[in-house]
Coordinates of C-alpha atoms in Angstrom, one line a residue:
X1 CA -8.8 18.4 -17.3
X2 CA -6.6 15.9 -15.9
X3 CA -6.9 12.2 -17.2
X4 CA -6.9 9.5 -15.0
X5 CA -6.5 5.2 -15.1
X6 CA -7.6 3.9 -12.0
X7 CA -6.5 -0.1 -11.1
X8 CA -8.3 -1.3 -8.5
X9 CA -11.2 0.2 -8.7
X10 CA -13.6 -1.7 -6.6
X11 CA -11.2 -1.9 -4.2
X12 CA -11.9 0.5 -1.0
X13 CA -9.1 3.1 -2.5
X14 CA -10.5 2.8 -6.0
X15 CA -14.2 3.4 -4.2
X16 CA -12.9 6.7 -2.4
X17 CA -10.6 7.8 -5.7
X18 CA -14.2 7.7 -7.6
X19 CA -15.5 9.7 -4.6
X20 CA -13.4 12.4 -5.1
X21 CA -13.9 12.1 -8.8
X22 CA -17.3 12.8 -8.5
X23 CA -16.6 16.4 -5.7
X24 CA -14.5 17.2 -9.0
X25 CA -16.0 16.0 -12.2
X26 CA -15.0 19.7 -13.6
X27 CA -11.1 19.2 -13.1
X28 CA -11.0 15.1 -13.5
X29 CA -11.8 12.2 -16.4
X30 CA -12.2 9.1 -16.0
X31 CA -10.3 7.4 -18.5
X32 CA -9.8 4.1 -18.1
X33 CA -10.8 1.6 -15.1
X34 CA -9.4 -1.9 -14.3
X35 CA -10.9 -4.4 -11.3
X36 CA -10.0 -7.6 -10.3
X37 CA -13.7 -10.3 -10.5
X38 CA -16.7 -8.1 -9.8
X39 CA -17.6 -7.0 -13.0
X40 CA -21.1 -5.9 -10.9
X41 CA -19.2 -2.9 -9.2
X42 CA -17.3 -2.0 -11.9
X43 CA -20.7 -2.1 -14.5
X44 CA -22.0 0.5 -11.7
X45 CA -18.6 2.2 -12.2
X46 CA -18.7 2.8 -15.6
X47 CA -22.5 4.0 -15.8
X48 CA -21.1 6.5 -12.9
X49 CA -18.2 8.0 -14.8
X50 CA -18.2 6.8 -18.0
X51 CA -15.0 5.6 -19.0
X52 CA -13.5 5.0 -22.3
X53 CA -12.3 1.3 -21.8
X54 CA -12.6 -1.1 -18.7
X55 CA -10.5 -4.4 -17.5
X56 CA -10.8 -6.9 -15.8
X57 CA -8.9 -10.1 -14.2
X58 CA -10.7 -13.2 -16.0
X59 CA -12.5 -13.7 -19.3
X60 CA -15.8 -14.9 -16.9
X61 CA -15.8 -11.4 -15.4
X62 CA -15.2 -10.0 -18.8
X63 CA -18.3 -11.3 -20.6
X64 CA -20.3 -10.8 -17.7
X65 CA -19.2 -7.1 -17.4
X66 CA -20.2 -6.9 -21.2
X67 CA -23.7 -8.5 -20.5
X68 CA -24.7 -5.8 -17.8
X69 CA -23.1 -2.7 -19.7
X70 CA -25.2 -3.8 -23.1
X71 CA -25.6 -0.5 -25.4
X72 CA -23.0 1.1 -23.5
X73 CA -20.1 2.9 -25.3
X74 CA -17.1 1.2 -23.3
X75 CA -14.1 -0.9 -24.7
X76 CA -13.3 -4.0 -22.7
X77 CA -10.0 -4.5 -23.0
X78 CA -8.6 -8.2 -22.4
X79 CA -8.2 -9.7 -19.4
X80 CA -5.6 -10.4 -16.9
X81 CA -2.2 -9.0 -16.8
X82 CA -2.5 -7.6 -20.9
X83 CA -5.4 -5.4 -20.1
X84 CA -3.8 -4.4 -16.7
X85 CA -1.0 -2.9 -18.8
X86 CA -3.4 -1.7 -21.4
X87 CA -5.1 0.9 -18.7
X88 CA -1.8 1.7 -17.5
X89 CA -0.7 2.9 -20.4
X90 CA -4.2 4.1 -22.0
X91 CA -3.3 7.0 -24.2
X92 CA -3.3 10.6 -23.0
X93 CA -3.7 9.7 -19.6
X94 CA -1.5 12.3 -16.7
X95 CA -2.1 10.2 -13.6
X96 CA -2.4 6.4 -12.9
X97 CA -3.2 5.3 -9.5
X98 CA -2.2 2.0 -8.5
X99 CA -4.5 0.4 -5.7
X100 CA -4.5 -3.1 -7.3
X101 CA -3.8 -5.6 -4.4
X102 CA -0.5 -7.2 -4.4
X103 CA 2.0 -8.0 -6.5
X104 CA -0.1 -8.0 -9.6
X105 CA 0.6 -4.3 -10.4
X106 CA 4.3 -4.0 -10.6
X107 CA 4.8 -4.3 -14.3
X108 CA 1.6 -1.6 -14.9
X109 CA 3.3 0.5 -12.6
X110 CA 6.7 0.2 -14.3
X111 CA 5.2 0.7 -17.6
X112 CA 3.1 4.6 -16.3
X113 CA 6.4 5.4 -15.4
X114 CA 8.7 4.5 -18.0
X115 CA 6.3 6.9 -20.5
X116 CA 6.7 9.3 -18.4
X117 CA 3.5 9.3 -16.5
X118 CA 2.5 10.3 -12.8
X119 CA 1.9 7.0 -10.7
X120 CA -0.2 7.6 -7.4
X121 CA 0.9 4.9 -5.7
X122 CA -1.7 3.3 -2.8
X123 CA 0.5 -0.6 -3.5
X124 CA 3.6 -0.1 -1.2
X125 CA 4.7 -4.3 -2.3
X126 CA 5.4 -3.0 -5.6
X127 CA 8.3 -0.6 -4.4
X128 CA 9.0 -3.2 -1.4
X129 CA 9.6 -5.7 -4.4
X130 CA 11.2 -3.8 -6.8
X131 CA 12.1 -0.4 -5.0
X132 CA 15.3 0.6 -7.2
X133 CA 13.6 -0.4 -10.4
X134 CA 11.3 2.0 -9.8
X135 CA 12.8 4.9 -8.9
X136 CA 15.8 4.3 -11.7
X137 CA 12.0 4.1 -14.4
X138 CA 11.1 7.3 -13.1
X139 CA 14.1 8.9 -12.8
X140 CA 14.9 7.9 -16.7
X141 CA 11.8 8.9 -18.0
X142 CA 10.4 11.6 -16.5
X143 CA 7.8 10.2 -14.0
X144 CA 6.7 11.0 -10.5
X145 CA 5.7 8.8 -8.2
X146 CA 3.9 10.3 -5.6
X147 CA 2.1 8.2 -2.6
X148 CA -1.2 7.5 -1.6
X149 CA -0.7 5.9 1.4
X150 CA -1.1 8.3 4.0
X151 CA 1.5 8.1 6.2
X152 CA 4.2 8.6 3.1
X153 CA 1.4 11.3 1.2
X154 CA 2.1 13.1 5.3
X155 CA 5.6 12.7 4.9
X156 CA 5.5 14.6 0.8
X157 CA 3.5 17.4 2.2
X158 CA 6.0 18.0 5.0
X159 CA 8.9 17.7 2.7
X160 CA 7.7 19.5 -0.5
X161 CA 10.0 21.9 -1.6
X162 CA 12.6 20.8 1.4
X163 CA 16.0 19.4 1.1
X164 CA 16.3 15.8 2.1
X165 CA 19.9 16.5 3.5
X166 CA 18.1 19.0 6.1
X167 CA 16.4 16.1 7.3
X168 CA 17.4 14.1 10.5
X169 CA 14.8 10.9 10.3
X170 CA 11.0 10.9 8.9
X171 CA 9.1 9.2 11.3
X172 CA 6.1 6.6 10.3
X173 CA 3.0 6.7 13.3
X174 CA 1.1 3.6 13.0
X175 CA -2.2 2.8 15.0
X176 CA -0.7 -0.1 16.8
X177 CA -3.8 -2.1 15.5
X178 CA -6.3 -4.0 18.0
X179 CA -3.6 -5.8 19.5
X180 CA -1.2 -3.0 20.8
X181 CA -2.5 -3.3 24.0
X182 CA -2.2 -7.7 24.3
X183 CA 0.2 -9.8 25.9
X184 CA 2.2 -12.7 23.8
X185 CA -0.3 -15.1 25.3
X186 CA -3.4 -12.9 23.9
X187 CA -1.8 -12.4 20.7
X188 CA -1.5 -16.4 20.3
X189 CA -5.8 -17.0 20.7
X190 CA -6.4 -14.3 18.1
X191 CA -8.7 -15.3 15.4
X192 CA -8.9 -13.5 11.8
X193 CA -12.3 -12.0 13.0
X194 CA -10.3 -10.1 15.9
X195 CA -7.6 -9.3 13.7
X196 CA -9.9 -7.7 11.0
X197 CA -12.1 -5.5 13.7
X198 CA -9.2 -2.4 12.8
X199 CA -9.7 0.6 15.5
X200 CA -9.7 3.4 13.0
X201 CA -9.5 2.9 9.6
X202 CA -11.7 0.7 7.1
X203 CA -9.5 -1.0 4.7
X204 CA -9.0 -4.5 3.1
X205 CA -8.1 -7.6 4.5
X206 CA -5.1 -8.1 4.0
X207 CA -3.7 -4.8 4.8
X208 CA -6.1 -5.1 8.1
X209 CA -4.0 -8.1 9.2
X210 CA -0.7 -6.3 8.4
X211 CA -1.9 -3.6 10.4
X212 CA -2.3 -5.9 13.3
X213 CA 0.3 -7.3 12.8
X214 CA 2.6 -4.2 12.1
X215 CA 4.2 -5.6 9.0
X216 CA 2.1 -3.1 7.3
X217 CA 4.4 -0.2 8.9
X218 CA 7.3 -2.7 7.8
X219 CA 6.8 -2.5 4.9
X220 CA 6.0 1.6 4.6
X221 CA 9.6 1.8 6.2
X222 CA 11.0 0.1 3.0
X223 CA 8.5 2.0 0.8
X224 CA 9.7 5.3 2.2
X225 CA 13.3 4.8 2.0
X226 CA 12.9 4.2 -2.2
X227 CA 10.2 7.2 -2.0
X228 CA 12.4 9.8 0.0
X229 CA 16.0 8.6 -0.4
X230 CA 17.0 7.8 3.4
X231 CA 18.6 4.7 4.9
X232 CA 16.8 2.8 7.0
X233 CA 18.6 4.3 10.4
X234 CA 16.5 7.5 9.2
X235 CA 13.1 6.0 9.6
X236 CA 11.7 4.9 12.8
X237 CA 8.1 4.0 13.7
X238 CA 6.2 5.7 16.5
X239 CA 2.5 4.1 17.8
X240 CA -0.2 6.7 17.7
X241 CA -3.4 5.3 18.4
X242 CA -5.6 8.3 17.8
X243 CA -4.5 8.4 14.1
X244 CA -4.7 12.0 13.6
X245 CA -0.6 12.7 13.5
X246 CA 0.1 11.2 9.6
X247 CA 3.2 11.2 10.0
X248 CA 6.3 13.6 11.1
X249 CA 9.1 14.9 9.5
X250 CA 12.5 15.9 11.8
X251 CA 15.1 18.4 10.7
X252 CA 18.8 18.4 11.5
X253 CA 18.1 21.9 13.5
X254 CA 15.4 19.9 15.9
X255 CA 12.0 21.3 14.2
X256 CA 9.4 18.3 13.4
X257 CA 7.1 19.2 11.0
X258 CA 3.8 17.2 11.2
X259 CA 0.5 16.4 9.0
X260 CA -2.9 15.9 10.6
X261 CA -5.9 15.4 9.4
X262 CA -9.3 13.2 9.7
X263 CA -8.7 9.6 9.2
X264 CA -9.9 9.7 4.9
X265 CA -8.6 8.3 2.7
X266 CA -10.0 10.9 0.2
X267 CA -7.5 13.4 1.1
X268 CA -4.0 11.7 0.4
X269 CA -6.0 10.2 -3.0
X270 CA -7.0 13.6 -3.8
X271 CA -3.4 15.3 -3.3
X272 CA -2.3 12.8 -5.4
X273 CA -4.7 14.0 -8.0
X274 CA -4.1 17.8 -7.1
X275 CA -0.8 18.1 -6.8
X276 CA 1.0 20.5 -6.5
X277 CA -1.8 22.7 -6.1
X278 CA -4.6 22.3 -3.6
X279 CA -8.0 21.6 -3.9
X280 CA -11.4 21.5 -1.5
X281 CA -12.2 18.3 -0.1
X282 CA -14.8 16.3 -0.2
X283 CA -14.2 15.7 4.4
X284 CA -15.1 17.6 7.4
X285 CA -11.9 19.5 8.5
X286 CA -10.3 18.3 11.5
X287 CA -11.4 19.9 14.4
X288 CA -8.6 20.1 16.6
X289 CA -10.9 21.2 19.8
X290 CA -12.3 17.5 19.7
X291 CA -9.6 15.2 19.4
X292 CA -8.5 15.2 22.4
X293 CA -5.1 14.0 24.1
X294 CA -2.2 12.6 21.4
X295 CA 0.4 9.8 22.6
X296 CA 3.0 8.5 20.7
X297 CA 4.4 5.2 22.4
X298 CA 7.3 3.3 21.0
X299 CA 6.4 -0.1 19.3
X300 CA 6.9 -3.4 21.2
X301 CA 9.1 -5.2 18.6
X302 CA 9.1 -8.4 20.4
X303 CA 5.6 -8.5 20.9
X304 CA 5.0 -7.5 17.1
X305 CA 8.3 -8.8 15.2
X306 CA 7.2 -8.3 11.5
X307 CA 8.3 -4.7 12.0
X308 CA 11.9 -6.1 13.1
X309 CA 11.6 -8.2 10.5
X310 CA 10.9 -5.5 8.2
X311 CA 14.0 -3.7 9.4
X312 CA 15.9 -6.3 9.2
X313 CA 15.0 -6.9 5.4
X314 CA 15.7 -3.4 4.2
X315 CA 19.0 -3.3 5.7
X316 CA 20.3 -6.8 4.4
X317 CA 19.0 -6.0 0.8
X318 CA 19.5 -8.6 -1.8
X319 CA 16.5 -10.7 -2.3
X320 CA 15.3 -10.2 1.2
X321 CA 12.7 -7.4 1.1
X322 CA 11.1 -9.5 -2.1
X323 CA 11.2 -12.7 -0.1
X324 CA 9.5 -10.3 3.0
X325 CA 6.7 -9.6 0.8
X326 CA 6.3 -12.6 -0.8
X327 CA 6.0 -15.0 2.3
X328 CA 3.9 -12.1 4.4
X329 CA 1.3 -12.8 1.8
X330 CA 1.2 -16.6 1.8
X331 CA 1.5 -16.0 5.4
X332 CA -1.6 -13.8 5.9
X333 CA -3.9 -16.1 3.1
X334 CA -2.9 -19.2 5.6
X335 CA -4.0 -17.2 8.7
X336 CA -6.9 -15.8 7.4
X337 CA -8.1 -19.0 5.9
X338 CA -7.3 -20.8 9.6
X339 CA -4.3 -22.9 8.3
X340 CA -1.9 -20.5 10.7
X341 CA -1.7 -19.0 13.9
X342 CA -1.5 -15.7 14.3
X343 CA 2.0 -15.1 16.1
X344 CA 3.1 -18.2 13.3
X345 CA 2.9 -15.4 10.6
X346 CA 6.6 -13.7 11.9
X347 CA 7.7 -17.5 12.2
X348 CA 7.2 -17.9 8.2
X349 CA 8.5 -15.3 7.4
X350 CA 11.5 -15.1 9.4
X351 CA 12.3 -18.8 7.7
X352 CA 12.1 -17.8 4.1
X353 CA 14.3 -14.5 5.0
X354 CA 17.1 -16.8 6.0
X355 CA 17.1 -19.4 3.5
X356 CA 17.3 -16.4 0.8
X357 CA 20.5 -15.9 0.8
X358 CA 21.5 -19.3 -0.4
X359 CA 19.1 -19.0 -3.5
X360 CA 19.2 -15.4 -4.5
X361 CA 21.8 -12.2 -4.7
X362 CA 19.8 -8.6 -5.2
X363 CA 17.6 -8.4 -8.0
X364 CA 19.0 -6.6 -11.1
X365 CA 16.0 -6.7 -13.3
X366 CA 12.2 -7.4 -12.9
X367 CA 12.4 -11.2 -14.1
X368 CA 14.8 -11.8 -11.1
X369 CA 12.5 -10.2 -8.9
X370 CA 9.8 -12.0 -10.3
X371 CA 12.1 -15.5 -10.1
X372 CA 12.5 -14.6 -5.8
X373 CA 9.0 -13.9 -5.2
X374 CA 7.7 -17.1 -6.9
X375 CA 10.6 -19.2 -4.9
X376 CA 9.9 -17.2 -1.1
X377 CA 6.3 -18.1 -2.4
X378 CA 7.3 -21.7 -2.4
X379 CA 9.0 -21.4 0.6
X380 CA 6.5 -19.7 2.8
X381 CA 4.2 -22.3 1.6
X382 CA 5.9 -25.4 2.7
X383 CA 6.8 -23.9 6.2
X384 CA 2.9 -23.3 6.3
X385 CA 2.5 -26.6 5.9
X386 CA 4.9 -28.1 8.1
X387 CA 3.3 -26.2 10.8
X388 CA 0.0 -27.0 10.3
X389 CA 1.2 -30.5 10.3
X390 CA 3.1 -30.4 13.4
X391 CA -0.3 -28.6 14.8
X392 CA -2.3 -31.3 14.1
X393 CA -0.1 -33.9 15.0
X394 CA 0.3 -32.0 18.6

């Protein structure tokens, strides 16, 4: 039986990891869930697979969680951060998976790995953040990281077993998003409500608006260089609208080897679980006689410069993929609260990227990553402001 902490679970991965919990209640256990404020989910949650101890993000949530699961044999551990790193760590658990949102993971994903643990990893900021600190924890102790996203879980299945200097360049597909079709002047009308209406995949809102904006596939460019081990002249990006390529895998003798599937999330969570064997799945197959035609397209980087920006990040190092992260969130929040414009998102970024230099070297430890996401924060911030005020002035 294989023992599992899941953060994030009312989230849409947590949601579909409990899915395929439930297709395997003979080979999987529940140990321990965490959630961020809606203690009503998780209540549901625990009744569902009956876990051993529960967090949750506030003391409100807590005691609210405990009033709906009265009589039930649960341990609510305390909130916030300590009882994020109490589930990570629950005893006698094999595999965590991180789907918390954000940044707020990174120390309970540091902590699975440093006992030695398996971290299914669905938060791609945490190894944007802190990418060598990770894979050194892992390294030293033991764990695995193995990805949930599904465009890196692609990349693992073509590369299992394989030699990383046999390969030429992995290569990332990406839907393009609803915009991949629009002109600059389109993009610069686009509301949150247009940006959240994703063409093939149901997901949260803030990765929805890094899909449209393509720093989502930014970002996987700087998670898969700390997952696989290549530079960043290795990875390239192609648009795929149909979404049924995950992602490729080119060898130095020409061969691409490629992972398709339907678009669920169920089956990279469920590798994760599995691996390395193979279990049924709780999806239709694909059925290849109905997808019809598959294009790959290059992406339009000045039309969509977050993945530029992305680029650009990984190969200046230093603090710049932290302050990437850091100021695409405070970005996104300001657009999708209607203090930003949608094409101002790159603008805000591309500021705090700059001015990073001045203020931080690389990151040797997880306080100084800490330190340069709470100063890009601060950054990111004020630039939001200035152009909200320069809006409203115009």
């Amino acid at each position: 039986m294989i023992r599992l902490a899941i953060l994030g679970s009312t989230g849409s991965i947590g949601r579909s990891a409990l899915s395929v919990v439930e297709t395997h209640r003979d080979r999987l256990h529940v140990a321990v869930l965490a959630a961020g404020e809606n203690s009503a989910l998780l209540a549901e949650q625990v009744r569902a697979v009956r876990p051993e101890a529960v967090a949750l993000a506030s003391d409100a949530a807590c005691d609210d969680l405990r009033s709906r699961l009265e009589g039930v044999d649960v341990e609510v551990l305390p909130s916030g951060p300590e009882g994020l790193l109490a589930a990570a760590t629950w005893p006698d658990v094999d595999v965590v998976l991180c789907a918390s949102s954000g940044t707020a993971g990174l120390e309970a994903a540091l902590l699975a790995l440093g006992q030695g643990r398996t971290l299914a990893l669905a938060n791609k900021e945490v190894l944007v953040m802190a990418g060598a600190l990770m894979v050194d924890t892992a390294a030293r102790h033991g764990g695995l990281i193995l990805p949930v996203d599904s465009e890196h879980n692609a990349i693992h299945q073509c590369l299992d077993g394989r030699r990383i200097d046999d390969v030429r360049r992995l290569i990332l597909t990406a839907s393009g998003g609803p915009f991949r079709d629009c002109d600059r002047s389109a993009l610069e009308r686009v509301t949150p409500d247009d940006a959240l209406r994703h063409p093939t995949w149901q997901m949260g809102r803030k990765i929805t608006i890094d899909s449209a904006t393509l720093m989502n596939k930014g970002l996987e460019v700087i998670e898969a260089r700390w997952l696989f081990g290549v530079t960043g002249d290795r990875i390239d990006v192609l648009v795929h609208p149909q979404s049924i390529v995950h992602s490729m895998v080119e060898f130095v003798d020409g061969s691409i080897l490629a992972q398709l599937g339907v678009t669920d999330m169920r089956l990279p969570i469920q590798y994760a679980f599995s691996y390395p064997e193979r279990w049924a799945a709780p999806v239709p197959p694909l059925d290849l006689t109905r997808t019809g035609p598959l294009e790959f397209l290059p992406p339009d980087l000045e039309r969509f410069p977050c993945l530029r920006l992305a680029y650009d990040a990984l190969g200046h190092g230093g603090a710049w993929p932290v302050a990437l992260n850091a100021a695409n969130e405070v970005a996104v929040e300001a657009f999708l609260d209607g203090e930003l414009g949608f094409t101002a998102i790159p603008e805000v970024i591309e500021g705090v990227l700059h001015a990073a230099d001045d203020h931080f070297g690389a990151p040797a430890n997880l306080g100084e990553v800490r330190a340069a996401d709470r100063w890009a924060r601060d950054r990111a911030r004020a630039a939001v402001g200035t152009l909200r005020s320069t809006n409203t002035a115009s």
